[in-house]
PDB file of C-alpha atoms in Angstrom:
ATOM      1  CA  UNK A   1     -18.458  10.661  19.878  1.00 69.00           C
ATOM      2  CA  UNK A   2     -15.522  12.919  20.171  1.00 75.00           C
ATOM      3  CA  UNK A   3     -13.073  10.160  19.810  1.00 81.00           C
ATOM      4  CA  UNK A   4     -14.820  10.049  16.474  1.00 83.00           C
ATOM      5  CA  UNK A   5     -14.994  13.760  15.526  1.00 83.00           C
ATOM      6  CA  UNK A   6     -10.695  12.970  16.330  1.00 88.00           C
ATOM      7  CA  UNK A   7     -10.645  10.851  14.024  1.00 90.00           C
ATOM      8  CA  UNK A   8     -12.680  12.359  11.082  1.00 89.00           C
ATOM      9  CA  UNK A   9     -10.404  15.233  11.770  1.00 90.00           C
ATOM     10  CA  UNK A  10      -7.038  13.339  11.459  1.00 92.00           C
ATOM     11  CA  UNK A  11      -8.443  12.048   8.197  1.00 92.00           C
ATOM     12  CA  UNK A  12      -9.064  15.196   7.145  1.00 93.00           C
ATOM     13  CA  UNK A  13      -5.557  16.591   8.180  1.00 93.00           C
ATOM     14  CA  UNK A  14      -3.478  13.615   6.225  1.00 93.00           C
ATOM     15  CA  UNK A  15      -5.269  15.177   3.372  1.00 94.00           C
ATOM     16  CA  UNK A  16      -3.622  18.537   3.376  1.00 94.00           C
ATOM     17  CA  UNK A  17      -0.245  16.461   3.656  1.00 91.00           C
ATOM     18  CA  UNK A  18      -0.549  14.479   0.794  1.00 91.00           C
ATOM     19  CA  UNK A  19      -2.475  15.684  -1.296  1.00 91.00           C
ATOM     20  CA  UNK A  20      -0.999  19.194  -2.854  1.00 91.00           C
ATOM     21  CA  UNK A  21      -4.123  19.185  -5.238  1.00 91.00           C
ATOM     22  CA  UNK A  22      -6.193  19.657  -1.595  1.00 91.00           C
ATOM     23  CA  UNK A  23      -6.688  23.433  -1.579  1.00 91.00           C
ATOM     24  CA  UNK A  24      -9.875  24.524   1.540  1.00 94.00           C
ATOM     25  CA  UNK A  25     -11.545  22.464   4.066  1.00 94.00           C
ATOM     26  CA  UNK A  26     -14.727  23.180   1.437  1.00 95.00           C
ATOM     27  CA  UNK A  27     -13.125  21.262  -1.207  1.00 94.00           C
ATOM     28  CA  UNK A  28     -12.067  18.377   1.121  1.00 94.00           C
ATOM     29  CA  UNK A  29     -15.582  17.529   2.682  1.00 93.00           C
ATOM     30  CA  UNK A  30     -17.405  17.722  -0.635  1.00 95.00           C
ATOM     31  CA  UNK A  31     -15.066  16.448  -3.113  1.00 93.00           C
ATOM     32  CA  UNK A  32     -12.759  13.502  -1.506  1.00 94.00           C
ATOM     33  CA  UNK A  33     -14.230  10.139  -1.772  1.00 94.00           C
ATOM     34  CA  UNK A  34     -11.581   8.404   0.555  1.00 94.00           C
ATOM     35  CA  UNK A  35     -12.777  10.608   3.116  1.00 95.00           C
ATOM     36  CA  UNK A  36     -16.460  10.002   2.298  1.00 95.00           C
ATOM     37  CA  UNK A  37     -16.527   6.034   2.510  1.00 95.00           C
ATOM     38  CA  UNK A  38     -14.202   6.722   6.049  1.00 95.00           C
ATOM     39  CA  UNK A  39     -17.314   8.575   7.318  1.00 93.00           C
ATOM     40  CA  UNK A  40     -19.530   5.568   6.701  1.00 95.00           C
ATOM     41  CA  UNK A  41     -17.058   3.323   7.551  1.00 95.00           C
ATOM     42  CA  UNK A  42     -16.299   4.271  11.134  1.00 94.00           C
ATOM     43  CA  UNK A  43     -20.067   4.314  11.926  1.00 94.00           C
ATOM     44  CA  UNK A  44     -20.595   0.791  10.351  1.00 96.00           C
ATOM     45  CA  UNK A  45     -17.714  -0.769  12.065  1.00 95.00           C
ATOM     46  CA  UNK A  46     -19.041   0.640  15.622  1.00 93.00           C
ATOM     47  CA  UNK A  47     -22.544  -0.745  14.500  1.00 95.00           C
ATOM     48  CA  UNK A  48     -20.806  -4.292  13.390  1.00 95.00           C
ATOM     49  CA  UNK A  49     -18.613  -4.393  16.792  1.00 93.00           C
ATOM     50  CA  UNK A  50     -21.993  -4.665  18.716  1.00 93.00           C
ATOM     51  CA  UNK A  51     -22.947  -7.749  17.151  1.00 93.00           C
ATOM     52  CA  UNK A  52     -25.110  -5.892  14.515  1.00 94.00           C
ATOM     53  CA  UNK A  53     -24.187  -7.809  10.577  1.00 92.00           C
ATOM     54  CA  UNK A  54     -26.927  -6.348   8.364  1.00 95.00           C
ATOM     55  CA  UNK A  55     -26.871  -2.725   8.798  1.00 96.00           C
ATOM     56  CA  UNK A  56     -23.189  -2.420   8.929  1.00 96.00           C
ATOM     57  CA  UNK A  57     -23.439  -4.647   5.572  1.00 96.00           C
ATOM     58  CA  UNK A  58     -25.700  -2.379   4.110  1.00 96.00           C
ATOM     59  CA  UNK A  59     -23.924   0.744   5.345  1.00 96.00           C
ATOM     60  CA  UNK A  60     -20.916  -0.154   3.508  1.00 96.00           C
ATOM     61  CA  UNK A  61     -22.774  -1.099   0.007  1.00 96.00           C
ATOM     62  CA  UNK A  62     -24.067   2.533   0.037  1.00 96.00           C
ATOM     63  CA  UNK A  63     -20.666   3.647   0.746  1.00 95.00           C
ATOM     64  CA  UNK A  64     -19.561   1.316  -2.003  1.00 95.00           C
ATOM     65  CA  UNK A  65     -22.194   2.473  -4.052  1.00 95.00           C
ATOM     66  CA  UNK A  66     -21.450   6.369  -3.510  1.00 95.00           C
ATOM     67  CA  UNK A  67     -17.274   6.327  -3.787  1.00 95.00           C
ATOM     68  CA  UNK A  68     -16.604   2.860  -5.642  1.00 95.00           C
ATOM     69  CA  UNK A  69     -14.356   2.083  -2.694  1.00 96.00           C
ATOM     70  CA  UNK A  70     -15.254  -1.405  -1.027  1.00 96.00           C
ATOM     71  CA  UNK A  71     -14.546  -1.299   2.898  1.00 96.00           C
ATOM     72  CA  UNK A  72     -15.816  -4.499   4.986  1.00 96.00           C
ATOM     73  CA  UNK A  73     -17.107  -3.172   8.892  1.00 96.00           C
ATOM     74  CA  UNK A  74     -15.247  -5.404  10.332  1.00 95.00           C
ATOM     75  CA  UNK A  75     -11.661  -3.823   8.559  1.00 95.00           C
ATOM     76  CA  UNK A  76      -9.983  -2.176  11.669  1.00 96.00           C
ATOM     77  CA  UNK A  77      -8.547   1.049  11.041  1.00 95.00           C
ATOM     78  CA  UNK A  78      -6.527   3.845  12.336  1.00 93.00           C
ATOM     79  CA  UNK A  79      -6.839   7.207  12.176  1.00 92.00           C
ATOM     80  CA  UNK A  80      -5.301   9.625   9.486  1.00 93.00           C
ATOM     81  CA  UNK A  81      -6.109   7.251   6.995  1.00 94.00           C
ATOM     82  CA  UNK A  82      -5.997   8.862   2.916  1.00 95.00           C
ATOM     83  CA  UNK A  83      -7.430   6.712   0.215  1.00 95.00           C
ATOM     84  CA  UNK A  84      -6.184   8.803  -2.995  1.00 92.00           C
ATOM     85  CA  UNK A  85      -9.154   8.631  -5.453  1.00 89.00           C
ATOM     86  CA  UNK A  86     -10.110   5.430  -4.303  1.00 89.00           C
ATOM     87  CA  UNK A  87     -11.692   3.354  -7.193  1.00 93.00           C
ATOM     88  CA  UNK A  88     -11.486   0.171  -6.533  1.00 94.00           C
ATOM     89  CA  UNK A  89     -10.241  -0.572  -3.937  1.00 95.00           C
ATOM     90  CA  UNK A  90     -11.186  -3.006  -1.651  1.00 96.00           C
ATOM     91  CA  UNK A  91     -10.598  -3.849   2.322  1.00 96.00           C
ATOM     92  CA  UNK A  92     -11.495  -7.300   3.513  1.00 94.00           C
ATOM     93  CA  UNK A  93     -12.752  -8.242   6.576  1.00 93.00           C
ATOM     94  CA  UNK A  94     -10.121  -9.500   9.041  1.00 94.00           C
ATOM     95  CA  UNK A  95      -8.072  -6.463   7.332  1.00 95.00           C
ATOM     96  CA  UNK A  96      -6.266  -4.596  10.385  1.00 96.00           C
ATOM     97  CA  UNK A  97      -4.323  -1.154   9.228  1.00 96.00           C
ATOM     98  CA  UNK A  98      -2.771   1.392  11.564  1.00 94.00           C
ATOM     99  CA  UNK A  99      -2.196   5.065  11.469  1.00 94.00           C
ATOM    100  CA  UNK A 100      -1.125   7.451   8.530  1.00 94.00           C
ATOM    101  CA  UNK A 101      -1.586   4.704   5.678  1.00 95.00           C
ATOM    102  CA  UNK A 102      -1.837   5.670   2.323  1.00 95.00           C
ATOM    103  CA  UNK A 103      -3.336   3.779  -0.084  1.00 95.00           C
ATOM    104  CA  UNK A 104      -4.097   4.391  -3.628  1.00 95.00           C
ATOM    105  CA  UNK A 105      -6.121   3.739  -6.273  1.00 94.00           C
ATOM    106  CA  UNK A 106      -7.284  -0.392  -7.370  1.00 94.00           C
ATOM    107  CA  UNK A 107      -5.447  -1.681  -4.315  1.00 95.00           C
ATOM    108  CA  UNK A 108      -6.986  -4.788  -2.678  1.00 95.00           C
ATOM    109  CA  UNK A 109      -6.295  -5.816   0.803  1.00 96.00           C
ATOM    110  CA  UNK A 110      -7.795  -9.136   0.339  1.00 93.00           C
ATOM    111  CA  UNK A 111      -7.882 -12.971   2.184  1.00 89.00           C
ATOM    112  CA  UNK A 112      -7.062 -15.986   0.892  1.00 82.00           C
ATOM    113  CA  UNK A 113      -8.695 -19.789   1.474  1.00 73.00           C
ATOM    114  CA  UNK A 114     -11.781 -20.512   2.763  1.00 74.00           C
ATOM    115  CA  UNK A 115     -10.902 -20.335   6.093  1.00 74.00           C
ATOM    116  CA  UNK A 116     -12.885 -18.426   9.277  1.00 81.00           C
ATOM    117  CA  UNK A 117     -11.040 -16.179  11.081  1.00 87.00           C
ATOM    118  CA  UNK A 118      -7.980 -13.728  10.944  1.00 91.00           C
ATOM    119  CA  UNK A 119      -7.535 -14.219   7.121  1.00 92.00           C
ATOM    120  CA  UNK A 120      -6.284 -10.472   5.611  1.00 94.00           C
ATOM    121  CA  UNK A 121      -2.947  -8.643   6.141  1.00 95.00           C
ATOM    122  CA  UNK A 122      -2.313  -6.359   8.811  1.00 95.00           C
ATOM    123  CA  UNK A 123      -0.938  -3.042   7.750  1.00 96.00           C
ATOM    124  CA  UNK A 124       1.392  -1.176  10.077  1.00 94.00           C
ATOM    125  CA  UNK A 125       1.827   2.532  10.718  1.00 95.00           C
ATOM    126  CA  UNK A 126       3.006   4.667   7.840  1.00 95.00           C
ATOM    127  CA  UNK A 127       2.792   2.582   5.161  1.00 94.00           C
ATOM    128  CA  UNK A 128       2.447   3.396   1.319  1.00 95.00           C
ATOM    129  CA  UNK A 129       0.513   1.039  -0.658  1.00 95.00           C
ATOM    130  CA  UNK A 130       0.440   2.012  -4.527  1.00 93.00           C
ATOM    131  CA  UNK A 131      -1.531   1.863  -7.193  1.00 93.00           C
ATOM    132  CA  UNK A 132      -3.179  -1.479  -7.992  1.00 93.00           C
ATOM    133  CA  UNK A 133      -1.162  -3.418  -5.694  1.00 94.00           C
ATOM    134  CA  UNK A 134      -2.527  -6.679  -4.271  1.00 95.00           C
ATOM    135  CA  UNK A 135      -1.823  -7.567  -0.022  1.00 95.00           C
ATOM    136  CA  UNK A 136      -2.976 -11.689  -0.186  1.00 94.00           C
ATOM    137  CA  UNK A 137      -3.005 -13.646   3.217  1.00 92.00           C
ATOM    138  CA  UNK A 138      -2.791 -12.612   7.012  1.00 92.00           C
ATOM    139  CA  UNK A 139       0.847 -11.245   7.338  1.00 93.00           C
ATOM    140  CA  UNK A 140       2.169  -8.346   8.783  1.00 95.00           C
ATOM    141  CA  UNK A 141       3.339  -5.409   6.409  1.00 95.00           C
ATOM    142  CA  UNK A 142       5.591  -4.094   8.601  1.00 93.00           C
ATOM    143  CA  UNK A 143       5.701  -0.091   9.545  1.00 93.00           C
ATOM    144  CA  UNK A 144       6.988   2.800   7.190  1.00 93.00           C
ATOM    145  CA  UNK A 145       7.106   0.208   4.181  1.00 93.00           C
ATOM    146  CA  UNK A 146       6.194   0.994   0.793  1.00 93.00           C
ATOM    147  CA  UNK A 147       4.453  -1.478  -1.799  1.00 93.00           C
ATOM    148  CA  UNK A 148       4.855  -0.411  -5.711  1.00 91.00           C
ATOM    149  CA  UNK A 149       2.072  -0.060  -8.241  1.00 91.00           C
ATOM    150  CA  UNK A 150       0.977  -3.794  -9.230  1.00 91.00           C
ATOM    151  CA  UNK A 151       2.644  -5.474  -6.997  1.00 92.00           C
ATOM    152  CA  UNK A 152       1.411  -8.882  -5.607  1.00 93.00           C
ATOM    153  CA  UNK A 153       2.536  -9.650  -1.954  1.00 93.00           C
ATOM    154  CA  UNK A 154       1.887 -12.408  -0.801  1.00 92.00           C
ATOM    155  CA  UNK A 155       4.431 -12.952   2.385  1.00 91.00           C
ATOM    156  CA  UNK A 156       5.350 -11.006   5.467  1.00 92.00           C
ATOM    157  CA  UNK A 157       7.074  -7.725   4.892  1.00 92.00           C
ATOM    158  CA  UNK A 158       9.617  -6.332   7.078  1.00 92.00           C
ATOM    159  CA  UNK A 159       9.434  -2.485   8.054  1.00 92.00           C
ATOM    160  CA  UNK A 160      11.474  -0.258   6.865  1.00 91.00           C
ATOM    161  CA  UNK A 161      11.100  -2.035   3.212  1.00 90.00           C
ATOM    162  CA  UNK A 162      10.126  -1.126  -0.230  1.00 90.00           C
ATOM    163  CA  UNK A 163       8.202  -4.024  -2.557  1.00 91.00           C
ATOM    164  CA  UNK A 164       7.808  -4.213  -6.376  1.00 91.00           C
ATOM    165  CA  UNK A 165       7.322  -7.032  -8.573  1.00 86.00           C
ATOM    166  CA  UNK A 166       5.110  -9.937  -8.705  1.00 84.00           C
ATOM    167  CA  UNK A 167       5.175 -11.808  -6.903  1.00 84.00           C
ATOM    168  CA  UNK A 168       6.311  -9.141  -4.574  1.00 81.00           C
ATOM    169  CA  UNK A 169       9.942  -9.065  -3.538  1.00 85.00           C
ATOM    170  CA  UNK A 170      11.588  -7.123  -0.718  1.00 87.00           C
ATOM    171  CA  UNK A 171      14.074  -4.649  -2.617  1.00 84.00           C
ATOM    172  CA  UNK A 172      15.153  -1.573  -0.149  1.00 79.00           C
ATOM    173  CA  UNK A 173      15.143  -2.465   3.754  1.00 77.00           C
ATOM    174  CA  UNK A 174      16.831   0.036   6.190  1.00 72.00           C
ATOM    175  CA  UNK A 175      18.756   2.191   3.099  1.00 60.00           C
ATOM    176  CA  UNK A 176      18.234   5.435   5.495  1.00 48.00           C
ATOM    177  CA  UNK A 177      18.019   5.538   9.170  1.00 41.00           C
ATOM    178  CA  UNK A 178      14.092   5.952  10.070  1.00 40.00           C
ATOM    179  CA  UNK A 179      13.568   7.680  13.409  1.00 45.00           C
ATOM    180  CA  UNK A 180      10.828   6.208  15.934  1.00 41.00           C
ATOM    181  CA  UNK A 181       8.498   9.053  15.024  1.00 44.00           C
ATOM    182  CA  UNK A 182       9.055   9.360  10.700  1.00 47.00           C
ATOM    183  CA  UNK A 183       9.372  13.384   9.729  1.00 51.00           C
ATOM    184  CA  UNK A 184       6.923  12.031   6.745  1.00 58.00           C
ATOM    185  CA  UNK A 185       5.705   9.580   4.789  1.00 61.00           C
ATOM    186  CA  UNK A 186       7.665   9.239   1.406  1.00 61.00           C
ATOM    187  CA  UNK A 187       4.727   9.004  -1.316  1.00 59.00           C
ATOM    188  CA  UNK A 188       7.150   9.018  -4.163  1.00 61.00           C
ATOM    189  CA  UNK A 189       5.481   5.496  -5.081  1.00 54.00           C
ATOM    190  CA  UNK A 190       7.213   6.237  -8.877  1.00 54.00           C
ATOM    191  CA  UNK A 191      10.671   5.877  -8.012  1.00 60.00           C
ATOM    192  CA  UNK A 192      10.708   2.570  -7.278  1.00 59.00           C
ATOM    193  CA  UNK A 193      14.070  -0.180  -8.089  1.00 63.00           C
ATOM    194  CA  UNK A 194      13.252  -2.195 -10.771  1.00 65.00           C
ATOM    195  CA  UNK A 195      14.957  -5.805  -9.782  1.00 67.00           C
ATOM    196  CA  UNK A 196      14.153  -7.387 -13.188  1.00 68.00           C
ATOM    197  CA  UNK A 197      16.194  -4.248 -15.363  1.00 67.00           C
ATOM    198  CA  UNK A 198      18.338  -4.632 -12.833  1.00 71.00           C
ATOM    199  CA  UNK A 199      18.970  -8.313 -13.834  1.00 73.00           C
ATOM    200  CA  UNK A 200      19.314  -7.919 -17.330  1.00 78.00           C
ATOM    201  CA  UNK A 201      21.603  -5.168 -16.731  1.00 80.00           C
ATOM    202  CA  UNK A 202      23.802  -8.072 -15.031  1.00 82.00           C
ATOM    203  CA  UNK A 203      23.585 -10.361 -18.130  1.00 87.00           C
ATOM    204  CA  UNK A 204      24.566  -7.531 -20.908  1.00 86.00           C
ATOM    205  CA  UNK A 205      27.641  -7.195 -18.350  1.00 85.00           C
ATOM    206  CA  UNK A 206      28.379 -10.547 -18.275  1.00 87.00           C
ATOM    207  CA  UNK A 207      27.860 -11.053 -21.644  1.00 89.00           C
ATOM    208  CA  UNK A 208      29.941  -8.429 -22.903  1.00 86.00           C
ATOM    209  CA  UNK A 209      32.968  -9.638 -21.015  1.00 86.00           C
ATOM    210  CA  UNK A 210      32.115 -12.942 -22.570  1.00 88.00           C
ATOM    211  CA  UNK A 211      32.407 -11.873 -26.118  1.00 86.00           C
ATOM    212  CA  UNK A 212      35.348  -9.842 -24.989  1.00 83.00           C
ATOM    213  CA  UNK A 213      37.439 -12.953 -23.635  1.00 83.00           C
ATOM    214  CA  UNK A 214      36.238 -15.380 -26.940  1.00 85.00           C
ATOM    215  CA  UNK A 215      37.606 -12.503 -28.931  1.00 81.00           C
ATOM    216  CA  UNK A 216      41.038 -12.416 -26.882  1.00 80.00           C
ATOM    217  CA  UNK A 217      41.364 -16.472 -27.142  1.00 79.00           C
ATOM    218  CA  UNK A 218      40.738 -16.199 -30.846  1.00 76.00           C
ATOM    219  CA  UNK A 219      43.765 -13.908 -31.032  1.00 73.00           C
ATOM    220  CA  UNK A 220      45.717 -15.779 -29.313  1.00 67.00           C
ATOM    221  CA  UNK A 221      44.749 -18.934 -31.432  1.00 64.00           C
ATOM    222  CA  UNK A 222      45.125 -16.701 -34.474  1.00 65.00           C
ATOM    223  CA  UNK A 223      49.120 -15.374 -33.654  1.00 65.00           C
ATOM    224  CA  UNK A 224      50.007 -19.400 -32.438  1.00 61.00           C
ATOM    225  CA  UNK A 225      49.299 -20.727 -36.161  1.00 58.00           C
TER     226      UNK A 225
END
């Protein structure tokens, strides 16, 4: 029981960090639902690691019900845990995420196949997970990584890494030296690269050099006659 009250409390804690809307303790208990479905969470997923199925089940549908955030008992997860607003997302079963993840709004942690067994990512420590963004298949997001809004990832991620597109693609890995124990988690999910401007920016170069040598062999052709 205390090791829960710990854990409520670190939940309640990685509010204040990120969130600078979070203003009194008040405020957080009644008004966060990412906190909320944690609460009914952690007691279903005790309940469903005794061998219980049905109550856990219908533990989470009222938290489902209550915060529009869908978290399966048997998800394992960390402590100090913030689900920013929340609806929508959902958390599969086999789902294993560690400490200090944030995760935002219509994000899915979900499996893929038919398959029994280990069948939705693992999330490490410090990780970032925007807006919308899709985790597919039982691979390893590794720690202090970063996925962007609407992403789909469907492979293993390495830490240190930052992931837009769709399907996902690996853009920043190990720009900055990260220290064994981050100062912070960088929730600037906005400033992402974009690898596909980034591309075309490539072809306008090339293109323009293009036009630049046809117009130089043109002289040339043009003083020879």
């Amino acid at each position: 029981m205390v090791k829960f009250f710990k854990t409520v409390k670190a939940d309640i804690d990685a509010i204040f960090e990120r969130d600078p809307a979070a203003k009194n303790l008040v405020e957080v208990i009644l008004c966060y639902p990412g906190l909320h479905v944690m609460f009914f969470h952690r007691i279903a997923h005790g309940l469903y690691k005794r061998g219980l199925v049905t109550i856990p089940r219908l533990i989470s549908n009222i938290g489902r019900f209550l915060t529009g955030i869908e978290i399966h008992p048997g998800a394992k997860i960390g402590k100090g845990i913030f689900i920013d607003h929340g609806t929508g997302v959902v958390i599969g079963e086999t789902t294993e995420i560690g400490d200090n993840v944030t995760i935002y709004q219509g994000a899915t942690l979900g499996g893929t196949g038919k398959d029994k067994g280990k069948r939705h990512p693992t999330i490490g420590n410090n990780v970032v997970i925007s807006s919308g963004a899709k985790i597919l298949g039982p691979f390893k997001v590794g720690d202090n990584s970063k996925i962007g809004a609407g992403s789909v990832v469907l492979k293993e991620v390495p830490p240190n890494s930052t992931v837009v597109g769709v399907p996902g693609r690996v853009v920043v890995r190990d720009n900055q030296k990260v220290d064994d124990k981050p100062k912070g988690i960088d929730l600037e999910h906005d400033k992402l690269p974009d690898p596909v401007a980034q591309k075309f920016t490539e072809l306008e170069n090339q293109i323009a050099m293009l036009e630049k040598r046809i117009k130089e062999l043109e002289g040339d052709k043009n003083e020879t006659i």
